[in-house]
Amino acid sequence: MKILSGNEVSKVRRQKISEEVQQLKSKKGVHPGLAVVLVGEDPASQVYVRNKGKACEQVGIQSYEYKMSADTSANDLKLLIEKLNNDDRVHGILVQLPLPKHLNSDEVLSWINPRKDPDALTVENMGLCWKGIARVTPCTPSGVMKILEHYKISVEGKYAVVIGRSNIVGKPMAHLLQEANATVTICHSRTNNLQEYTQRADIVVVAAGKPLMLGREDFKSGAVVVDVGIHRIEVNGQSKLCGDVRFDELDGWVNAATPVPGGVGPMTITMLLENTLKLASL
Ligand code: GUN
């Protein structure tokens, strides 16, 4: 079984991003900047935000962190986003999701200038993506496509199953696979007989959000398995990270699979850097 290493692909791409950031600075005098807004103290979100800041630093993108208390009002958050919309140093604004319950994420995302939306989560960017004329494409699904490209896994004519239908992963993932000429089915928590779909698929992208939900018996021999899940679980009193897939069962059965950690996760951040650079150069 081939291990599809997002760490490996990220290394190659981040090197290229760093070179392009330097070029943009020296030729156009533009220093790409990403503002990351975190509302509240969710521990997983704190780790993600820290990692995003570090990754920016690594490639020479300026990062600006805004930490707001969990009880921040919608109005105060709106004022911050408007300030960032008007700040010429900032080319990307990322509001870390999920937001505390009293804030409506669709409403909050609508305040971001779509030209400064590296997540591609505003209605305008989702629409452009859906039309096939994207300004930027959502980070996690684009990261998955880059992994497949890097390992020369052809998608054309293949049967791909995506598990999950979120705006941030499932829906755009299915769209990008279809644009690459796969035949795609979206499955989700209410799908009857899920295994009937996954067992026929050449490529399965799992974004179900359920730790260790799928294993060897769910895939056809020779399939390609991409695991978008990331969960912290306790095993024999020890804390460890796992995905939606029981990775240990796959060797000797499927053709290729992404590990957790080190698979899709690092690619999400890499694509965020790539999208921020793109927005800065537009
Ligand atoms: N929360 C988990 N993943 C993401 C992401 O890619 N973007 C944002 N804004 N929030 C997230």
Short mmCIF file of N, CA, C and O in Angstrom, two decimals, residues 148-265:
data_model
loop_
_atom_site.label_atom_id
_atom_site.label_comp_id
_atom_site.label_asym_id
_atom_site.label_seq_id
_atom_site.Cartn_x
_atom_site.Cartn_y
_atom_site.Cartn_z
N LEU A 148 -3.57 13.76 -4.72
CA LEU A 148 -3.81 12.79 -5.79
C LEU A 148 -2.92 13.11 -7.00
O LEU A 148 -2.32 12.21 -7.59
N GLU A 149 -2.82 14.40 -7.34
CA GLU A 149 -1.96 14.80 -8.47
C GLU A 149 -0.50 14.44 -8.21
O GLU A 149 0.17 13.90 -9.09
N HIS A 150 -0.04 14.76 -7.00
CA HIS A 150 1.37 14.52 -6.67
C HIS A 150 1.74 13.04 -6.84
O HIS A 150 2.81 12.71 -7.34
N TYR A 151 0.84 12.16 -6.40
CA TYR A 151 1.12 10.73 -6.48
C TYR A 151 0.62 10.11 -7.79
O TYR A 151 0.53 8.89 -7.91
N LYS A 152 0.29 11.02 -8.76
CA LYS A 152 -0.12 10.58 -10.10
C LYS A 152 -1.27 9.57 -10.05
O LYS A 152 -1.28 8.57 -10.79
N ILE A 153 -2.21 9.84 -9.17
CA ILE A 153 -3.42 9.01 -9.11
C ILE A 153 -4.46 9.68 -10.00
O ILE A 153 -4.93 10.77 -9.71
N SER A 154 -4.75 9.01 -11.11
CA SER A 154 -5.66 9.62 -12.07
C SER A 154 -7.10 9.46 -11.58
O SER A 154 -7.49 8.45 -11.01
N VAL A 155 -7.86 10.52 -11.81
CA VAL A 155 -9.23 10.59 -11.31
C VAL A 155 -10.22 10.37 -12.45
O VAL A 155 -11.33 9.88 -12.27
N GLU A 156 -9.76 10.71 -13.65
CA GLU A 156 -10.64 10.68 -14.83
C GLU A 156 -11.30 9.31 -15.03
O GLU A 156 -10.60 8.29 -15.05
N GLY A 157 -12.61 9.35 -15.16
CA GLY A 157 -13.36 8.12 -15.43
C GLY A 157 -13.54 7.22 -14.22
O GLY A 157 -14.23 6.20 -14.30
N LYS A 158 -12.94 7.60 -13.08
CA LYS A 158 -13.04 6.75 -11.89
C LYS A 158 -14.36 7.00 -11.16
O LYS A 158 -14.97 8.06 -11.29
N TYR A 159 -14.76 6.03 -10.37
CA TYR A 159 -15.94 6.20 -9.52
C TYR A 159 -15.46 6.64 -8.14
O TYR A 159 -14.74 5.91 -7.46
N ALA A 160 -15.83 7.86 -7.76
CA ALA A 160 -15.40 8.41 -6.47
C ALA A 160 -16.59 8.58 -5.54
O ALA A 160 -17.66 9.04 -5.96
N VAL A 161 -16.42 8.18 -4.30
CA VAL A 161 -17.46 8.38 -3.29
C VAL A 161 -16.92 9.33 -2.24
O VAL A 161 -15.81 9.14 -1.73
N VAL A 162 -17.70 10.36 -1.95
CA VAL A 162 -17.34 11.32 -0.90
C VAL A 162 -18.32 11.10 0.24
O VAL A 162 -19.53 11.10 0.02
N ILE A 163 -17.79 10.90 1.45
CA ILE A 163 -18.69 10.75 2.60
C ILE A 163 -18.65 12.06 3.39
O ILE A 163 -17.60 12.42 3.93
N GLY A 164 -19.78 12.75 3.41
CA GLY A 164 -19.86 14.05 4.07
C GLY A 164 -20.36 15.08 3.07
O GLY A 164 -20.02 15.02 1.89
N ARG A 165 -21.18 15.99 3.54
CA ARG A 165 -21.81 16.98 2.63
C ARG A 165 -21.72 18.40 3.17
O ARG A 165 -22.59 19.22 2.92
N SER A 166 -20.65 18.68 3.91
CA SER A 166 -20.49 20.03 4.46
C SER A 166 -20.09 21.01 3.36
O SER A 166 -19.57 20.60 2.30
N ASN A 167 -20.31 22.30 3.62
CA ASN A 167 -19.88 23.33 2.67
C ASN A 167 -18.37 23.43 2.59
O ASN A 167 -17.81 23.86 1.59
N ILE A 168 -17.71 23.04 3.68
CA ILE A 168 -16.26 23.26 3.77
C ILE A 168 -15.48 22.08 3.18
O ILE A 168 -14.39 22.26 2.65
N VAL A 169 -16.06 20.87 3.21
CA VAL A 169 -15.35 19.71 2.64
C VAL A 169 -16.18 18.93 1.62
O VAL A 169 -15.84 18.90 0.44
N GLY A 170 -17.25 18.30 2.06
CA GLY A 170 -17.95 17.32 1.21
C GLY A 170 -18.42 17.88 -0.12
O GLY A 170 -18.11 17.33 -1.19
N LYS A 171 -19.18 18.98 -0.06
CA LYS A 171 -19.74 19.52 -1.31
C LYS A 171 -18.66 19.97 -2.28
O LYS A 171 -18.67 19.56 -3.44
N PRO A 172 -17.70 20.82 -1.84
CA PRO A 172 -16.66 21.22 -2.82
C PRO A 172 -15.77 20.05 -3.24
O PRO A 172 -15.28 20.03 -4.38
N MET A 173 -15.57 19.07 -2.37
CA MET A 173 -14.74 17.90 -2.72
C MET A 173 -15.38 17.17 -3.90
O MET A 173 -14.71 16.82 -4.89
N ALA A 174 -16.68 16.93 -3.80
CA ALA A 174 -17.39 16.23 -4.87
C ALA A 174 -17.29 17.03 -6.17
O ALA A 174 -17.07 16.48 -7.25
N HIS A 175 -17.41 18.34 -6.04
CA HIS A 175 -17.35 19.20 -7.22
C HIS A 175 -15.97 19.13 -7.90
O HIS A 175 -15.88 18.99 -9.13
N LEU A 176 -14.90 19.21 -7.09
CA LEU A 176 -13.55 19.19 -7.69
C LEU A 176 -13.26 17.83 -8.34
O LEU A 176 -12.63 17.77 -9.40
N LEU A 177 -13.72 16.76 -7.72
CA LEU A 177 -13.52 15.43 -8.32
C LEU A 177 -14.27 15.34 -9.64
O LEU A 177 -13.76 14.80 -10.63
N GLN A 178 -15.47 15.90 -9.65
CA GLN A 178 -16.26 15.87 -10.88
C GLN A 178 -15.59 16.70 -11.97
O GLN A 178 -15.56 16.30 -13.14
N GLU A 179 -15.04 17.86 -11.59
CA GLU A 179 -14.34 18.69 -12.57
C GLU A 179 -13.14 17.97 -13.14
O GLU A 179 -12.72 18.25 -14.25
N ALA A 180 -12.57 17.05 -12.33
CA ALA A 180 -11.43 16.26 -12.81
C ALA A 180 -11.92 15.00 -13.54
O ALA A 180 -11.16 14.05 -13.73
N ASN A 181 -13.21 15.00 -13.87
CA ASN A 181 -13.81 13.94 -14.70
C ASN A 181 -14.03 12.61 -13.99
O ASN A 181 -14.06 11.56 -14.64
N ALA A 182 -14.16 12.65 -12.67
CA ALA A 182 -14.62 11.45 -11.97
C ALA A 182 -16.14 11.41 -12.01
O ALA A 182 -16.79 12.42 -12.24
N THR A 183 -16.69 10.22 -11.76
CA THR A 183 -18.13 10.09 -11.55
C THR A 183 -18.32 10.00 -10.05
O THR A 183 -17.70 9.16 -9.40
N VAL A 184 -19.12 10.90 -9.48
CA VAL A 184 -19.09 11.11 -8.03
C VAL A 184 -20.44 10.85 -7.37
O VAL A 184 -21.48 11.25 -7.89
N THR A 185 -20.40 10.19 -6.24
CA THR A 185 -21.58 10.08 -5.37
C THR A 185 -21.24 10.71 -4.02
O THR A 185 -20.16 10.46 -3.49
N ILE A 186 -22.15 11.53 -3.51
CA ILE A 186 -22.00 12.04 -2.15
C ILE A 186 -22.85 11.18 -1.22
O ILE A 186 -24.06 11.03 -1.44
N CYS A 187 -22.22 10.60 -0.21
CA CYS A 187 -22.95 9.87 0.83
C CYS A 187 -22.88 10.69 2.11
O CYS A 187 -22.03 11.57 2.25
N HIS A 188 -23.76 10.40 3.06
CA HIS A 188 -23.80 11.19 4.30
C HIS A 188 -24.44 10.38 5.41
O HIS A 188 -24.75 9.19 5.22
N SER A 189 -24.68 11.03 6.53
CA SER A 189 -25.15 10.30 7.72
C SER A 189 -26.50 9.61 7.53
O SER A 189 -26.82 8.68 8.25
N ARG A 190 -27.28 10.05 6.55
CA ARG A 190 -28.60 9.41 6.34
C ARG A 190 -28.58 8.45 5.15
O ARG A 190 -29.63 7.97 4.74
N THR A 191 -27.43 8.21 4.57
CA THR A 191 -27.36 7.28 3.44
C THR A 191 -27.68 5.86 3.91
O THR A 191 -27.13 5.40 4.90
N ASN A 192 -28.58 5.19 3.20
CA ASN A 192 -28.86 3.78 3.49
C ASN A 192 -27.80 2.91 2.84
O ASN A 192 -27.40 3.18 1.71
N ASN A 193 -27.35 1.87 3.52
CA ASN A 193 -26.39 0.92 2.96
C ASN A 193 -25.14 1.58 2.40
O ASN A 193 -24.76 1.38 1.24
N LEU A 194 -24.50 2.37 3.23
CA LEU A 194 -23.29 3.11 2.84
C LEU A 194 -22.26 2.20 2.18
O LEU A 194 -21.64 2.55 1.18
N GLN A 195 -22.10 1.00 2.76
CA GLN A 195 -21.07 0.08 2.28
C GLN A 195 -21.26 -0.29 0.80
O GLN A 195 -20.29 -0.52 0.09
N GLU A 196 -22.53 -0.29 0.34
CA GLU A 196 -22.77 -0.61 -1.08
C GLU A 196 -22.10 0.40 -2.00
O GLU A 196 -21.72 0.08 -3.12
N TYR A 197 -21.98 1.62 -1.54
CA TYR A 197 -21.31 2.66 -2.33
C TYR A 197 -19.80 2.55 -2.18
O TYR A 197 -19.06 2.52 -3.17
N THR A 198 -19.35 2.51 -0.92
CA THR A 198 -17.89 2.56 -0.70
C THR A 198 -17.20 1.33 -1.30
O THR A 198 -16.09 1.44 -1.80
N GLN A 199 -17.88 0.18 -1.25
CA GLN A 199 -17.25 -1.04 -1.76
C GLN A 199 -17.09 -1.04 -3.28
O GLN A 199 -16.35 -1.84 -3.83
N ARG A 200 -17.83 -0.16 -3.97
CA ARG A 200 -17.71 -0.09 -5.43
C ARG A 200 -16.75 1.00 -5.88
O ARG A 200 -16.42 1.11 -7.06
N ALA A 201 -16.33 1.86 -4.93
CA ALA A 201 -15.60 3.07 -5.32
C ALA A 201 -14.13 2.80 -5.61
O ALA A 201 -13.47 2.02 -4.92
N ASP A 202 -13.62 3.50 -6.65
CA ASP A 202 -12.18 3.49 -6.92
C ASP A 202 -11.47 4.42 -5.96
O ASP A 202 -10.32 4.18 -5.58
N ILE A 203 -12.14 5.53 -5.62
CA ILE A 203 -11.57 6.53 -4.72
C ILE A 203 -12.63 6.85 -3.66
O ILE A 203 -13.79 7.11 -4.00
N VAL A 204 -12.26 6.77 -2.38
CA VAL A 204 -13.20 7.15 -1.31
C VAL A 204 -12.58 8.27 -0.50
O VAL A 204 -11.47 8.14 0.01
N VAL A 205 -13.29 9.39 -0.41
CA VAL A 205 -12.84 10.50 0.45
C VAL A 205 -13.78 10.51 1.66
O VAL A 205 -14.99 10.68 1.51
N VAL A 206 -13.21 10.29 2.83
CA VAL A 206 -14.04 10.14 4.03
C VAL A 206 -13.95 11.39 4.89
O VAL A 206 -12.89 11.72 5.43
N ALA A 207 -15.07 12.11 4.97
CA ALA A 207 -15.15 13.30 5.82
C ALA A 207 -16.43 13.18 6.64
O ALA A 207 -17.30 14.05 6.60
N ALA A 208 -16.51 12.08 7.36
CA ALA A 208 -17.74 11.76 8.10
C ALA A 208 -17.72 12.36 9.50
O ALA A 208 -18.76 12.57 10.11
N GLY A 209 -16.53 12.61 10.01
CA GLY A 209 -16.43 13.17 11.36
C GLY A 209 -16.66 12.15 12.45
O GLY A 209 -17.00 12.49 13.58
N LYS A 210 -16.49 10.85 12.14
CA LYS A 210 -16.67 9.79 13.14
C LYS A 210 -15.39 8.98 13.26
O LYS A 210 -14.99 8.31 12.30
N PRO A 211 -14.76 8.99 14.45
CA PRO A 211 -13.48 8.29 14.61
C PRO A 211 -13.57 6.81 14.23
O PRO A 211 -14.50 6.11 14.64
N LEU A 212 -12.63 6.36 13.40
CA LEU A 212 -12.43 4.94 13.08
C LEU A 212 -13.68 4.26 12.52
O LEU A 212 -13.91 3.07 12.73
N MET A 213 -14.49 5.01 11.79
CA MET A 213 -15.78 4.50 11.32
C MET A 213 -15.64 3.42 10.24
O MET A 213 -16.42 2.47 10.21
N LEU A 214 -14.67 3.56 9.34
CA LEU A 214 -14.56 2.61 8.23
C LEU A 214 -13.26 1.82 8.31
O LEU A 214 -12.24 2.31 8.79
N GLY A 215 -13.33 0.56 7.84
CA GLY A 215 -12.14 -0.30 7.82
C GLY A 215 -12.06 -1.08 6.52
O GLY A 215 -12.84 -0.82 5.58
N ARG A 216 -11.15 -2.03 6.50
CA ARG A 216 -10.85 -2.80 5.29
C ARG A 216 -12.09 -3.29 4.54
O ARG A 216 -12.20 -3.15 3.33
N GLU A 217 -13.06 -3.84 5.29
CA GLU A 217 -14.23 -4.46 4.65
C GLU A 217 -15.10 -3.44 3.90
O GLU A 217 -15.96 -3.82 3.11
N ASP A 218 -14.89 -2.17 4.15
CA ASP A 218 -15.71 -1.14 3.51
C ASP A 218 -15.18 -0.74 2.13
O ASP A 218 -15.86 -0.01 1.41
N PHE A 219 -13.97 -1.17 1.80
CA PHE A 219 -13.35 -0.72 0.55
C PHE A 219 -13.13 -1.88 -0.39
O PHE A 219 -12.92 -3.02 0.04
N LYS A 220 -13.09 -1.57 -1.70
CA LYS A 220 -12.75 -2.64 -2.64
C LYS A 220 -11.23 -2.77 -2.68
O LYS A 220 -10.50 -1.80 -2.41
N SER A 221 -10.78 -3.94 -3.03
CA SER A 221 -9.35 -4.18 -3.12
C SER A 221 -8.77 -3.26 -4.20
O SER A 221 -9.34 -3.12 -5.28
N GLY A 222 -7.68 -2.58 -3.87
CA GLY A 222 -7.05 -1.71 -4.85
C GLY A 222 -7.57 -0.28 -4.84
O GLY A 222 -7.14 0.55 -5.65
N ALA A 223 -8.49 0.03 -3.93
CA ALA A 223 -9.06 1.38 -3.87
C ALA A 223 -8.03 2.39 -3.36
O ALA A 223 -6.96 2.01 -2.85
N VAL A 224 -8.37 3.68 -3.53
CA VAL A 224 -7.58 4.78 -2.96
C VAL A 224 -8.44 5.41 -1.86
O VAL A 224 -9.59 5.77 -2.11
N VAL A 225 -7.88 5.50 -0.66
CA VAL A 225 -8.66 5.98 0.50
C VAL A 225 -8.05 7.27 1.03
O VAL A 225 -6.86 7.31 1.37
N VAL A 226 -8.86 8.31 1.07
CA VAL A 226 -8.40 9.61 1.58
C VAL A 226 -9.22 9.93 2.84
O VAL A 226 -10.45 9.97 2.80
N ASP A 227 -8.52 10.12 3.94
CA ASP A 227 -9.17 10.30 5.25
C ASP A 227 -9.04 11.75 5.69
O ASP A 227 -7.95 12.23 5.98
N VAL A 228 -10.18 12.44 5.74
CA VAL A 228 -10.18 13.86 6.11
C VAL A 228 -10.36 14.04 7.63
O VAL A 228 -10.11 15.09 8.18
N GLY A 229 -10.77 12.97 8.31
CA GLY A 229 -11.07 13.09 9.75
C GLY A 229 -9.82 13.30 10.59
O GLY A 229 -8.72 12.88 10.21
N ILE A 230 -9.99 14.00 11.70
CA ILE A 230 -8.92 14.03 12.70
C ILE A 230 -9.56 14.13 14.08
O ILE A 230 -10.38 15.01 14.33
N HIS A 231 -9.23 13.16 14.93
CA HIS A 231 -9.85 13.06 16.25
C HIS A 231 -8.79 12.70 17.27
O HIS A 231 -7.84 11.98 16.96
N ARG A 232 -8.98 13.20 18.48
CA ARG A 232 -8.10 12.79 19.58
C ARG A 232 -8.87 11.74 20.39
O ARG A 232 -9.99 12.00 20.84
N ILE A 233 -8.30 10.55 20.50
CA ILE A 233 -8.97 9.48 21.26
C ILE A 233 -8.03 8.92 22.32
O ILE A 233 -6.82 9.14 22.27
N GLU A 234 -8.62 8.19 23.28
CA GLU A 234 -7.83 7.54 24.33
C GLU A 234 -7.67 6.06 23.98
O GLU A 234 -8.66 5.37 23.71
N VAL A 235 -6.43 5.57 23.94
CA VAL A 235 -6.20 4.14 23.74
C VAL A 235 -5.31 3.66 24.88
O VAL A 235 -4.19 4.16 25.03
N ASN A 236 -5.80 2.75 25.68
CA ASN A 236 -5.09 2.24 26.86
C ASN A 236 -4.55 3.39 27.73
O ASN A 236 -3.39 3.40 28.11
N GLY A 237 -5.41 4.35 27.95
CA GLY A 237 -5.05 5.48 28.81
C GLY A 237 -4.12 6.50 28.15
O GLY A 237 -3.73 7.48 28.78
N GLN A 238 -3.78 6.24 26.85
CA GLN A 238 -2.91 7.18 26.15
C GLN A 238 -3.70 7.93 25.09
O GLN A 238 -4.52 7.36 24.39
N SER A 239 -3.39 9.22 24.99
CA SER A 239 -4.10 10.04 24.02
C SER A 239 -3.41 9.91 22.65
O SER A 239 -2.18 9.95 22.57
N LYS A 240 -4.20 9.67 21.60
CA LYS A 240 -3.59 9.65 20.26
C LYS A 240 -4.53 10.21 19.20
O LYS A 240 -5.74 10.32 19.43
N LEU A 241 -3.95 10.56 18.04
CA LEU A 241 -4.77 11.10 16.95
C LEU A 241 -5.19 9.97 16.02
O LEU A 241 -4.43 9.03 15.78
N CYS A 242 -6.43 10.04 15.53
CA CYS A 242 -6.85 9.07 14.52
C CYS A 242 -7.78 9.76 13.54
O CYS A 242 -8.23 10.88 13.78
N GLY A 243 -8.09 9.07 12.44
CA GLY A 243 -8.99 9.62 11.44
C GLY A 243 -10.36 8.94 11.49
O GLY A 243 -10.72 8.30 12.49
N ASP A 244 -11.09 9.05 10.39
CA ASP A 244 -12.39 8.38 10.28
C ASP A 244 -12.20 6.93 9.82
O ASP A 244 -13.16 6.17 9.77
N VAL A 245 -10.96 6.59 9.45
CA VAL A 245 -10.68 5.27 8.86
C VAL A 245 -9.70 4.52 9.77
O VAL A 245 -8.81 5.10 10.36
N ARG A 246 -9.90 3.19 9.86
CA ARG A 246 -8.96 2.35 10.62
C ARG A 246 -7.77 2.03 9.71
O ARG A 246 -7.71 0.98 9.07
N PHE A 247 -6.86 2.96 9.67
CA PHE A 247 -5.71 2.93 8.75
C PHE A 247 -4.93 1.62 8.85
O PHE A 247 -4.50 1.06 7.84
N ASP A 248 -4.75 1.12 10.09
CA ASP A 248 -3.94 -0.09 10.32
C ASP A 248 -4.47 -1.31 9.56
O ASP A 248 -3.72 -2.25 9.33
N GLU A 249 -5.75 -1.29 9.20
CA GLU A 249 -6.34 -2.47 8.54
C GLU A 249 -6.12 -2.47 7.02
O GLU A 249 -6.43 -3.45 6.34
N LEU A 250 -5.61 -1.37 6.48
CA LEU A 250 -5.68 -1.19 5.02
C LEU A 250 -4.53 -1.82 4.26
O LEU A 250 -4.68 -2.18 3.09
N ASP A 251 -3.39 -1.94 4.90
CA ASP A 251 -2.20 -2.43 4.19
C ASP A 251 -2.46 -3.84 3.65
O ASP A 251 -3.05 -4.67 4.32
N GLY A 252 -2.04 -4.06 2.40
CA GLY A 252 -2.24 -5.36 1.77
C GLY A 252 -3.62 -5.49 1.13
O GLY A 252 -3.96 -6.55 0.58
N TRP A 253 -4.43 -4.46 1.20
CA TRP A 253 -5.78 -4.53 0.62
C TRP A 253 -6.03 -3.36 -0.33
O TRP A 253 -6.25 -3.57 -1.51
N VAL A 254 -5.92 -2.13 0.17
CA VAL A 254 -6.14 -0.99 -0.73
C VAL A 254 -4.80 -0.62 -1.38
O VAL A 254 -3.74 -1.08 -0.96
N ASN A 255 -4.90 0.21 -2.42
CA ASN A 255 -3.72 0.57 -3.19
C ASN A 255 -2.93 1.69 -2.52
O ASN A 255 -1.70 1.71 -2.54
N ALA A 256 -3.68 2.66 -1.97
CA ALA A 256 -3.04 3.85 -1.41
C ALA A 256 -3.98 4.47 -0.39
O ALA A 256 -5.20 4.37 -0.52
N ALA A 257 -3.40 5.11 0.65
CA ALA A 257 -4.24 5.75 1.66
C ALA A 257 -3.46 6.86 2.35
O ALA A 257 -2.23 6.83 2.43
N THR A 258 -4.21 7.85 2.85
CA THR A 258 -3.59 8.93 3.62
C THR A 258 -3.59 8.56 5.10
O THR A 258 -4.59 8.09 5.62
N PRO A 259 -2.47 8.78 5.80
CA PRO A 259 -2.44 8.53 7.24
C PRO A 259 -3.04 9.70 8.02
O PRO A 259 -3.25 10.77 7.46
N VAL A 260 -3.30 9.49 9.29
CA VAL A 260 -3.67 10.59 10.21
C VAL A 260 -2.84 10.40 11.47
O VAL A 260 -2.91 9.33 12.07
N PRO A 261 -1.99 11.34 11.87
CA PRO A 261 -1.76 12.63 11.21
C PRO A 261 -0.81 12.48 10.02
O PRO A 261 -0.30 11.39 9.75
N GLY A 262 -0.57 13.59 9.32
CA GLY A 262 0.42 13.60 8.23
C GLY A 262 -0.16 13.37 6.86
O GLY A 262 0.58 13.21 5.89
N GLY A 263 -1.50 13.33 6.77
CA GLY A 263 -2.14 13.12 5.47
C GLY A 263 -2.75 14.42 4.96
O GLY A 263 -2.04 15.31 4.49
N VAL A 264 -4.07 14.51 5.08
CA VAL A 264 -4.78 15.68 4.56
C VAL A 264 -4.51 16.95 5.39
O VAL A 264 -4.43 18.05 4.84
N GLY A 265 -4.34 16.79 6.72
CA GLY A 265 -4.20 17.93 7.63
C GLY A 265 -3.19 18.98 7.17
O GLY A 265 -3.55 20.15 6.99
#
